[in-house]
Amino acid sequence: MNTYNESPLVRIQNKYSSFHPKEKRIADYILKEADQIIYQSVKETAQQCGTSESSIVRFCKVIGYSGYSELKVEIAKAAFNHTSIQYQKELLQNGSSASFEERLRRFFSGTSHLLEKMYTQLDYFQLIRIADTICSCDLLLIYGFIYSGQSGFVFCERMKSLGIPSLIAWDHISMKQISVLAKKNTAALFISHSGASQDTVENAQLIKSRDACVIALTTAPASPLAKLSDMSVIIPAMDTSLFKYYYPVETAFTMVLSAIAMAAARHRQGGSSTTDHFEIEVLKDALMPQN
């Protein structure tokens, strides 16, 4: 089993100075888009790097892997292991100058700051409109990779408990499997930091082509997903750094989904209205209780 020091991102960083220009271009792309690599074919990665498939394979061998498939496997392991891709990126950027205590302080500070911004900037009427749409649909499809998928899974179970037929997909294969079920009066909720990953955008486009409703929960208002969506909730994060906003955004996603679930439950009880100011206050209090 690879240790952290043997992870793909660290290997690339340690060998970077020895790479020729083409290899550096490939290295730059992998370091920047590691969390997308695991969902891409060698052809797609070669296109993104502006090089050939054989160059990608040779690069993988230069850093110690048998080929592109093994590189993807090792990156995926990092994503589910104790050292996530995003965590490795930040360590490579910041080195070891900050103590663990300082990093935790940044993490908690970032979470507090983000949630405060979200509390003041969220469109609470939009949350109720989304809940009403979900309650009125024949089928709810939920999409979210890795950590976003965990938030989506809990939300899916809550919707099922309200009698709303719901399915969750958190990898590119299950995304394709559930997307073919979309039709008119289907709602599709996409939970995505960037709103730009290829699988997310392609499935959102498919959903739209089937006259279903696309709902986006993202940090990127100008992203392809947000532009495709019929309804969206934007989390006001400035970046996706692990200790500032990456994990805090996941906390924000979970809280927003909990608020939507609360509004959906009230809808099921016959009390929902998009002009119900009392419900707005209930949702705001749930997201950020006031002392």
Coordinates of N, CA and C in Angstrom, one line a residue, residues 177-266:
Q177 N -26.5 5.6 -15.3 CA -27.6 4.6 -15.1 C -28.9 5.3 -14.6
I178 N -28.8 6.3 -13.8 CA -30.1 6.9 -13.3 C -30.6 8.0 -14.3
S179 N -29.6 8.6 -15.0 CA -30.1 9.7 -15.9 C -31.0 9.3 -17.0
V180 N -30.9 8.0 -17.4 CA -31.8 7.5 -18.5 C -33.2 7.4 -18.0
L181 N -33.5 7.5 -16.6 CA -34.8 7.4 -16.1 C -35.5 8.8 -16.1
A182 N -34.8 9.8 -16.4 CA -35.4 11.2 -16.4 C -36.4 11.4 -17.4
K183 N -37.4 12.1 -17.1 CA -38.5 12.5 -18.0 C -39.2 13.7 -17.4
K184 N -40.2 14.1 -18.1 CA -41.0 15.3 -17.6 C -41.5 15.0 -16.2
N185 N -41.4 15.9 -15.3 CA -41.8 15.8 -13.9 C -40.8 15.0 -13.1
T186 N -39.6 14.9 -13.6 CA -38.5 14.4 -12.8 C -37.6 15.6 -12.4
A187 N -37.2 15.6 -11.1 CA -36.3 16.7 -10.6 C -34.9 16.0 -10.4
A188 N -33.9 16.8 -10.9 CA -32.5 16.3 -10.7 C -31.7 17.3 -10.0
L189 N -31.2 16.9 -8.8 CA -30.4 17.8 -7.9 C -28.9 17.4 -8.1
F190 N -28.1 18.4 -8.6 CA -26.6 18.2 -8.7 C -25.9 19.0 -7.6
I191 N -25.1 18.3 -6.9 CA -24.3 18.9 -5.8 C -22.9 18.9 -6.3
S192 N -22.3 20.1 -6.5 CA -21.0 20.2 -7.2 C -20.3 21.4 -6.8
H193 N -19.0 21.3 -6.3 CA -18.2 22.5 -5.9 C -18.0 23.4 -7.2
S194 N -17.5 22.8 -8.2 CA -17.1 23.6 -9.4 C -18.2 23.8 -10.4
G195 N -19.1 22.8 -10.4 CA -20.2 22.9 -11.4 C -19.7 22.7 -12.8
A196 N -18.5 22.2 -13.0 CA -17.9 22.1 -14.3 C -17.3 20.8 -14.7
S197 N -17.4 19.8 -13.8 CA -16.8 18.5 -14.2 C -17.6 17.9 -15.4
Q198 N -16.9 17.2 -16.2 CA -17.5 16.7 -17.5 C -18.7 15.8 -17.3
D199 N -18.6 14.9 -16.3 CA -19.8 14.0 -16.1 C -21.0 14.7 -15.6
T200 N -20.7 15.7 -14.7 CA -21.8 16.5 -14.1 C -22.5 17.3 -15.2
V201 N -21.8 17.9 -16.1 CA -22.3 18.8 -17.1 C -23.1 17.9 -18.2
E202 N -22.5 16.8 -18.6 CA -23.1 15.9 -19.6 C -24.4 15.4 -19.1
N203 N -24.4 15.0 -17.8 CA -25.7 14.4 -17.3 C -26.7 15.5 -17.1
A204 N -26.3 16.7 -16.7 CA -27.3 17.8 -16.6 C -27.9 18.1 -17.9
Q205 N -27.0 18.1 -19.0 CA -27.5 18.3 -20.3 C -28.5 17.3 -20.8
L206 N -28.2 16.0 -20.4 CA -29.2 14.9 -20.7 C -30.5 15.1 -20.0
I207 N -30.4 15.5 -18.7 CA -31.7 15.7 -18.0 C -32.5 16.8 -18.6
K208 N -31.8 17.9 -19.0 CA -32.5 19.0 -19.7 C -33.2 18.6 -21.0
S209 N -32.5 17.7 -21.8 CA -33.0 17.3 -23.0 C -34.3 16.4 -22.9
R210 N -34.5 15.9 -21.6 CA -35.6 15.0 -21.4 C -36.8 15.8 -20.7
D211 N -36.7 17.1 -20.7 CA -37.7 18.0 -20.1 C -37.8 17.9 -18.6
A212 N -36.8 17.5 -18.0 CA -36.8 17.4 -16.5 C -36.2 18.7 -15.9
C213 N -36.4 18.8 -14.6 CA -35.9 20.0 -13.9 C -34.6 19.8 -13.3
V214 N -33.6 20.7 -13.7 CA -32.3 20.6 -13.1 C -32.1 21.6 -12.0
I215 N -31.7 21.1 -10.8 CA -31.4 21.9 -9.6 C -30.0 21.9 -9.3
A216 N -29.3 23.0 -9.1 CA -27.9 23.0 -8.9 C -27.6 23.5 -7.5
L217 N -26.7 22.8 -6.7 CA -26.2 23.3 -5.5 C -24.7 23.4 -5.7
T218 N -24.1 24.6 -5.7 CA -22.7 24.8 -6.1 C -22.2 26.1 -5.6
T219 N -20.9 26.2 -5.7 CA -20.2 27.5 -5.3 C -19.9 28.4 -6.5
A220 N -20.3 27.9 -7.7 CA -19.8 28.6 -8.9 C -21.0 29.1 -9.7
P221 N -21.4 30.4 -9.5 CA -22.6 30.9 -10.2 C -22.4 31.0 -11.7
A222 N -21.2 31.1 -12.2 CA -21.0 31.2 -13.6 C -20.6 29.9 -14.3
S223 N -20.7 28.8 -13.6 CA -20.3 27.5 -14.1 C -21.3 26.9 -15.1
P224 N -20.9 26.0 -15.9 CA -21.9 25.4 -16.9 C -23.1 24.8 -16.2
L225 N -22.9 24.2 -15.0 CA -24.0 23.6 -14.3 C -25.0 24.6 -13.9
A226 N -24.5 25.7 -13.3 CA -25.4 26.8 -12.9 C -26.2 27.4 -14.0
K227 N -25.5 27.5 -15.2 CA -26.2 28.1 -16.4 C -27.2 27.1 -16.9
L228 N -27.0 25.8 -16.8 CA -28.0 24.8 -17.3 C -29.2 24.7 -16.4
S229 N -29.0 25.1 -15.1 CA -30.0 24.8 -14.1 C -31.3 25.6 -14.3
D230 N -32.4 25.0 -13.8 CA -33.7 25.8 -13.8 C -33.8 26.5 -12.4
M231 N -33.1 25.9 -11.4 CA -33.1 26.5 -10.1 C -31.7 26.2 -9.5
S232 N -31.2 27.2 -8.7 CA -29.9 27.0 -8.2 C -29.8 27.6 -6.8
V233 N -28.9 27.0 -6.0 CA -28.5 27.6 -4.7 C -27.0 27.8 -4.8
I234 N -26.5 29.0 -4.5 CA -25.1 29.3 -4.6 C -24.5 29.5 -3.3
I235 N -23.5 28.6 -2.9 CA -22.8 28.8 -1.6 C -21.7 29.8 -1.9
P236 N -21.6 30.9 -1.1 CA -20.7 32.0 -1.3 C -19.2 31.7 -0.9
A237 N -18.6 30.7 -1.5 CA -17.2 30.4 -1.1 C -16.3 31.1 -2.1
M238 N -15.2 31.7 -1.7 CA -14.2 32.4 -2.5 C -13.2 31.5 -3.2
D239 N -12.9 30.3 -2.6 CA -12.0 29.3 -3.2 C -12.4 28.0 -2.6
T240 N -11.6 26.9 -3.0 CA -11.9 25.6 -2.5 C -10.7 25.0 -1.7
S241 N -9.9 25.9 -1.0 CA -8.8 25.4 -0.2 C -9.4 24.6 0.9
L242 N -8.7 23.5 1.2 CA -9.3 22.5 2.2 C -9.6 23.2 3.6
F243 N -8.6 23.9 4.1 CA -8.8 24.4 5.5 C -9.6 25.7 5.5
K244 N -9.8 26.3 4.4 CA -10.6 27.5 4.3 C -12.1 27.2 3.9
Y245 N -12.2 26.5 2.7 CA -13.5 26.4 2.2 C -13.9 25.0 1.6
Y246 N -13.0 24.1 1.4 CA -13.4 22.8 0.8 C -14.3 22.0 1.7
Y247 N -13.8 21.7 2.8 CA -14.7 20.9 3.8 C -15.8 21.8 4.3
P248 N -15.5 23.1 4.6 CA -16.6 24.0 5.1 C -17.8 24.0 4.0
V249 N -17.4 23.9 2.7 CA -18.5 23.9 1.7 C -19.3 22.7 1.9
E250 N -18.7 21.5 2.2 CA -19.5 20.3 2.4 C -20.4 20.5 3.6
T251 N -20.0 21.1 4.6 CA -20.8 21.4 5.8 C -22.0 22.3 5.3
A252 N -21.7 23.3 4.5 CA -22.7 24.2 4.0 C -23.7 23.5 3.1
F253 N -23.2 22.6 2.2 CA -24.1 21.7 1.4 C -25.1 21.0 2.3
T254 N -24.5 20.3 3.3 CA -25.4 19.5 4.2 C -26.4 20.3 4.9
M255 N -26.1 21.5 5.3 CA -27.0 22.4 6.0 C -28.1 22.9 5.1
V256 N -27.7 23.2 3.9 CA -28.7 23.7 2.9 C -29.7 22.5 2.6
L257 N -29.2 21.3 2.4 CA -30.0 20.2 2.1 C -30.9 19.8 3.3
S258 N -30.4 20.0 4.5 CA -31.3 19.8 5.7 C -32.4 20.9 5.7
A259 N -32.1 22.1 5.3 CA -33.2 23.1 5.2 C -34.2 22.8 4.2
I260 N -33.7 22.3 3.0 CA -34.7 21.9 2.0 C -35.6 20.8 2.4
A261 N -34.9 19.8 3.2 CA -35.7 18.7 3.7 C -36.7 19.1 4.7
M262 N -36.4 20.1 5.5 CA -37.3 20.7 6.5 C -38.5 21.3 5.7
A263 N -38.2 22.1 4.7 CA -39.3 22.7 3.9 C -40.1 21.7 3.2
A264 N -39.5 20.6 2.7 CA -40.3 19.6 2.0 C -41.2 18.8 3.0
A265 N -40.7 18.6 4.2 CA -41.6 18.0 5.3 C -42.8 18.8 5.6
R266 N -42.6 20.1 5.6 CA -43.7 21.0 5.9 C -44.7 21.0 4.7

